[in-house]
Coordinates of N, CA and C in Angstrom, one line a residue:
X3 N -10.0 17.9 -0.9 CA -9.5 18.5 -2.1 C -10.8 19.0 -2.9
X4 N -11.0 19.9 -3.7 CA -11.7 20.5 -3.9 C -11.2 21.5 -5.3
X5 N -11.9 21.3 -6.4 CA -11.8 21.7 -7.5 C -11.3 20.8 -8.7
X6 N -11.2 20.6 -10.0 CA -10.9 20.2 -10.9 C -8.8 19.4 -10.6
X7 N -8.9 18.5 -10.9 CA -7.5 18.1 -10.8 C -6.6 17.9 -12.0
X8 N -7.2 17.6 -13.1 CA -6.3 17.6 -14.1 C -7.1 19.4 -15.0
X9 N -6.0 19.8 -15.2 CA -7.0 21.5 -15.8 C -5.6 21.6 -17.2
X10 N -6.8 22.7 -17.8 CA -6.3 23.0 -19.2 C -5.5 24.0 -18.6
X11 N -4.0 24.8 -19.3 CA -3.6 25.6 -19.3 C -4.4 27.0 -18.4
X12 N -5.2 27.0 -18.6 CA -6.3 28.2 -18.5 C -7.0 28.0 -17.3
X13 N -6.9 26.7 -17.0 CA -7.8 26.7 -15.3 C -9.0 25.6 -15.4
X14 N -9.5 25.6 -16.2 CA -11.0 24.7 -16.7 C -10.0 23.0 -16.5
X15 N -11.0 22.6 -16.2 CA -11.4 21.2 -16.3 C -11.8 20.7 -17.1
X16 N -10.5 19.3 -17.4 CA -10.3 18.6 -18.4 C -11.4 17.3 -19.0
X17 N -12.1 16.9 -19.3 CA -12.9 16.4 -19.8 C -12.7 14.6 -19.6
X18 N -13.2 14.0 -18.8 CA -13.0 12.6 -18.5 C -12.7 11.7 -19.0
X19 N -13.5 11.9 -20.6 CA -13.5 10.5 -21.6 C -12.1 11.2 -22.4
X20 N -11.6 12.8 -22.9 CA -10.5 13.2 -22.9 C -9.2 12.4 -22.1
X21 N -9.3 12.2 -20.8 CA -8.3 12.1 -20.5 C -8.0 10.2 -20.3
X22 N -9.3 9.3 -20.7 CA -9.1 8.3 -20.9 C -8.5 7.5 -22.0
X23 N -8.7 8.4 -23.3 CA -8.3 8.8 -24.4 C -6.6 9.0 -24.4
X24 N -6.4 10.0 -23.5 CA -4.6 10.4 -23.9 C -4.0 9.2 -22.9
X25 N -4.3 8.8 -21.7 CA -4.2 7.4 -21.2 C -3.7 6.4 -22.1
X26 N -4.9 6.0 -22.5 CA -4.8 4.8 -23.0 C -4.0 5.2 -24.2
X27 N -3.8 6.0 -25.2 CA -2.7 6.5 -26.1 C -1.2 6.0 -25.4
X28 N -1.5 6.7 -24.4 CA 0.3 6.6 -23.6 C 0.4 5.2 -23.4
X29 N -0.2 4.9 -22.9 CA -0.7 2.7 -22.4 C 0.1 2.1 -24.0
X30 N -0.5 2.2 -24.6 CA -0.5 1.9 -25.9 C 1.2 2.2 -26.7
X31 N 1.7 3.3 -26.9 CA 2.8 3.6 -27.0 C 3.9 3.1 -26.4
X32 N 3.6 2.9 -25.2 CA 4.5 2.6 -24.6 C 4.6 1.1 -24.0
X33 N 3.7 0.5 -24.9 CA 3.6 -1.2 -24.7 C 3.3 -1.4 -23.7
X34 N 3.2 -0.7 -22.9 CA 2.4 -1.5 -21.5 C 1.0 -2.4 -21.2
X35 N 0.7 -3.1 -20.3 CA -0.2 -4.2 -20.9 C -1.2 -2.7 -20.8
X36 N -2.3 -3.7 -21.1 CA -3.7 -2.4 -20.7 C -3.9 -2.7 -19.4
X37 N -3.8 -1.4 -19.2 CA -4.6 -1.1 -17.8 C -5.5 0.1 -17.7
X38 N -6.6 0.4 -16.8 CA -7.3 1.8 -16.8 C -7.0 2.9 -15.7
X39 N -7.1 3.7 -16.3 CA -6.7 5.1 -15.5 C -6.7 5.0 -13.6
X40 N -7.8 4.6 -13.1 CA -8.3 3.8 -12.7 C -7.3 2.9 -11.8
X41 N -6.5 2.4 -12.4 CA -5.7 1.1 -12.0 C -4.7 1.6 -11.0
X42 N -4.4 2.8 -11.6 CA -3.5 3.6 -11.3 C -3.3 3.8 -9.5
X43 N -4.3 4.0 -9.4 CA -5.1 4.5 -8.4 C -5.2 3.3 -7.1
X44 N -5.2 1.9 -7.5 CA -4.8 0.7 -6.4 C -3.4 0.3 -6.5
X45 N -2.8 0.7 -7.8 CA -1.1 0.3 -7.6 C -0.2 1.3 -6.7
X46 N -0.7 2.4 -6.3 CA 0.1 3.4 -5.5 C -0.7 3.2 -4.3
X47 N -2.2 2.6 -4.2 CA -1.9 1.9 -2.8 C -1.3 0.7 -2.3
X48 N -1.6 -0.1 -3.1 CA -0.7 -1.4 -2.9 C 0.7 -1.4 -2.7
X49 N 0.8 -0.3 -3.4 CA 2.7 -0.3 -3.6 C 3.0 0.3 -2.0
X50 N 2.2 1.7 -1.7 CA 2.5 2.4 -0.2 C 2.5 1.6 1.0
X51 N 1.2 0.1 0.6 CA 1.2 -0.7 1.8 C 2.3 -1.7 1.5
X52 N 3.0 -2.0 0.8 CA 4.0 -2.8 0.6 C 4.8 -2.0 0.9
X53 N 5.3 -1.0 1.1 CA 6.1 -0.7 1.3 C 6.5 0.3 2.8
X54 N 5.3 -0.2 3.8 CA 4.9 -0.1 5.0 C 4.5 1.2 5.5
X55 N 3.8 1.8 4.4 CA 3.1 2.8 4.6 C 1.9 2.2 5.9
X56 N 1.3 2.9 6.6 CA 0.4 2.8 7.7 C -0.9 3.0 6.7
X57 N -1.9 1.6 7.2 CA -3.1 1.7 7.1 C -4.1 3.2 6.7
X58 N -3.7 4.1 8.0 CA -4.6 4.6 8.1 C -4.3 6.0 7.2
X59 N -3.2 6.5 6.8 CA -2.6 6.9 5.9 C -2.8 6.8 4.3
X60 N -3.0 5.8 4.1 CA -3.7 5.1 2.6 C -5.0 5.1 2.7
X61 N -5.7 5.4 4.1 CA -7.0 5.3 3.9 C -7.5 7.0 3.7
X62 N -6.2 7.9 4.0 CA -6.5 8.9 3.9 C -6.1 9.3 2.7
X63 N -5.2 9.3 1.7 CA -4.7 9.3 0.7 C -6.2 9.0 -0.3
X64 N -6.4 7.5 -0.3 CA -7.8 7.6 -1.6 C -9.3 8.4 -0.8
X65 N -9.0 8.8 0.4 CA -10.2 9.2 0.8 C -11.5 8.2 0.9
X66 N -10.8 7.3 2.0 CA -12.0 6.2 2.0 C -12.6 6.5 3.7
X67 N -13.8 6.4 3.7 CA -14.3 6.9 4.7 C -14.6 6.2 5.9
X68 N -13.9 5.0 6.0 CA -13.2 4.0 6.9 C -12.1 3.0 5.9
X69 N -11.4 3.0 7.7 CA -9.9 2.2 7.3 C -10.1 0.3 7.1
X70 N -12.0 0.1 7.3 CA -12.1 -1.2 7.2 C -12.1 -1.4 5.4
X71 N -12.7 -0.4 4.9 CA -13.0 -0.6 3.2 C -11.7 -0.6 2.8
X72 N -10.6 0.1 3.4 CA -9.0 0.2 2.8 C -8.9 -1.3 3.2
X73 N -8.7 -1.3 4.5 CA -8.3 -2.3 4.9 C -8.8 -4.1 3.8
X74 N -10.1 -3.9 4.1 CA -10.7 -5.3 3.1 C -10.2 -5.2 1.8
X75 N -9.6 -4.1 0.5 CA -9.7 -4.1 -0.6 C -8.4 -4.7 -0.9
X76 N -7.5 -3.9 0.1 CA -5.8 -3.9 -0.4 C -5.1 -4.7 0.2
X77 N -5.1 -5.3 1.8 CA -4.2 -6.0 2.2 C -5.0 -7.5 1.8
X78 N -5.6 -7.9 0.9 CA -5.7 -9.2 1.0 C -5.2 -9.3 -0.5
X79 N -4.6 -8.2 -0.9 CA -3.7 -8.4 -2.5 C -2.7 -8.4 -1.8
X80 N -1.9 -8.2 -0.8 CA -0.6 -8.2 -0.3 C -0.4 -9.6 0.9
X81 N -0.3 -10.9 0.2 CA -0.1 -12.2 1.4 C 1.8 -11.8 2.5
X82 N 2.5 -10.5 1.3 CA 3.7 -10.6 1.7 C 3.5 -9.8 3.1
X83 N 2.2 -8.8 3.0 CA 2.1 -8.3 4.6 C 1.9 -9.1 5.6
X84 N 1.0 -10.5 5.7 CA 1.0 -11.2 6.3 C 2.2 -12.1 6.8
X85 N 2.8 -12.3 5.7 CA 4.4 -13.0 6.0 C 5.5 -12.2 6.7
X86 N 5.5 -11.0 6.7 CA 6.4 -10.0 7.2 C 6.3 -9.7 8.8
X87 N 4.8 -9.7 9.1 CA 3.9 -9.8 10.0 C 4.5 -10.7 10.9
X88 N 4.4 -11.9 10.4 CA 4.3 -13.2 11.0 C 6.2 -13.4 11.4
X89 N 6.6 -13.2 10.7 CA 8.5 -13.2 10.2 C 8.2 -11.9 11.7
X90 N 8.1 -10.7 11.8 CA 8.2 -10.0 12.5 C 7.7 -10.8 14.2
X91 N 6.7 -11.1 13.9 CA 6.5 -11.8 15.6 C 7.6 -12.6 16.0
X92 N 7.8 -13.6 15.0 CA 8.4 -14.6 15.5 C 10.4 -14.6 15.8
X93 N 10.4 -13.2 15.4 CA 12.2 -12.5 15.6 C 12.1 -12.1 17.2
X94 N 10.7 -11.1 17.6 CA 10.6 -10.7 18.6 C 10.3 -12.6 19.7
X95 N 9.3 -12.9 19.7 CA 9.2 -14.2 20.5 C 10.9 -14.4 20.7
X96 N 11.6 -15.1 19.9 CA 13.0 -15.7 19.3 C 13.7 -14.3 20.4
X97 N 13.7 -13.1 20.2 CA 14.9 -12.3 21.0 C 14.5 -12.6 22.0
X98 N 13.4 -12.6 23.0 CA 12.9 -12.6 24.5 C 13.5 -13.8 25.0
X99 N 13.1 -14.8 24.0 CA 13.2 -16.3 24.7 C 14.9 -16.4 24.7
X100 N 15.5 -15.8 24.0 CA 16.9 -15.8 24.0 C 17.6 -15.2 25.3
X101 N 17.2 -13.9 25.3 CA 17.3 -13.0 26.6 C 17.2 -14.2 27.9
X102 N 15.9 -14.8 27.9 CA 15.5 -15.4 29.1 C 16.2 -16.5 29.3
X103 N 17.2 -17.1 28.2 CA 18.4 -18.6 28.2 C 18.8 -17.8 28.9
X104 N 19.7 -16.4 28.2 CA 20.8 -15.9 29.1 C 20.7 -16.0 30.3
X105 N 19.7 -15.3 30.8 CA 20.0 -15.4 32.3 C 19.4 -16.4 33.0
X106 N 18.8 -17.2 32.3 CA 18.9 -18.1 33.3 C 20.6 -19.4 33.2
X107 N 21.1 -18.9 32.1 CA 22.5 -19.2 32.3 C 23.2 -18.5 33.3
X108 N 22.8 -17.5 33.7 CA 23.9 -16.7 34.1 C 23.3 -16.8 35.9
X109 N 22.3 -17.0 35.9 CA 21.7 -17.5 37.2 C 20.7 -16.3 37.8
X110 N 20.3 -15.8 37.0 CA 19.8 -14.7 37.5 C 18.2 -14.8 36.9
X111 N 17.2 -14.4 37.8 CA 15.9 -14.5 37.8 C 15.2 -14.2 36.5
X112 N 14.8 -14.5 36.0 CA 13.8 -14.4 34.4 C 12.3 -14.1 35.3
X113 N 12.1 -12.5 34.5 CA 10.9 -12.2 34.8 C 9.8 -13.2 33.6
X114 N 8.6 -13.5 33.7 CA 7.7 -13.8 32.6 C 6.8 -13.3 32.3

């Protein structure tokens, strides 16, 4: 991306400590705790990986120039990806081994 992102009416580029200013105004107004502009910016990643957005996708999103810097910052604030993870293996393990009772109830060969 390329060029100014927040712009005045007119096209020009809005001024940084400006826009930290009407931020923290809104923050403020709106009782929310404090947070910085800033913040903004790891809750819509954390939120996209929680909500099983792909790694490499969020690594493209804040423009990080490996998926290990994504990777190290954000999934070690999400333990629930780990548990999901883990919950996910162990449904798959659990269907196979189920599969493999069946037929060996039913008398029929279980590949391994």
């Amino acid at each position: 991306m390329t060029g100014p992102i927040f712009c005045h009416p007119t096209g020009g580029a809005l001024r940084p400590d400006y826009l930290t200013y009407r931020f923290h105004k809104l923050i403020v107004a709106s009782r929310l705790p404090p947070i910085r502009l800033h913040d903004l910016r790891h809750g819509a990643a954390t939120l996209a990986l929680a909500s099983g957005a792909d790694l490499r996708v969020v690594q493209g999103l804040l423009g990080h120039t490996s998926v290990v810097l994504t990777a190290d910052v954000y999934t070690s604030v999400l333990p629930q990806l780990y548990h999901d993870s883990a919950r996910a293996t162990a449904q798959m393990v659990l269907r196979a081994a189920r599969k493999a009772a069946k037929r060996l109830r039913e008398g029929r060969n279980v590949e391994v």
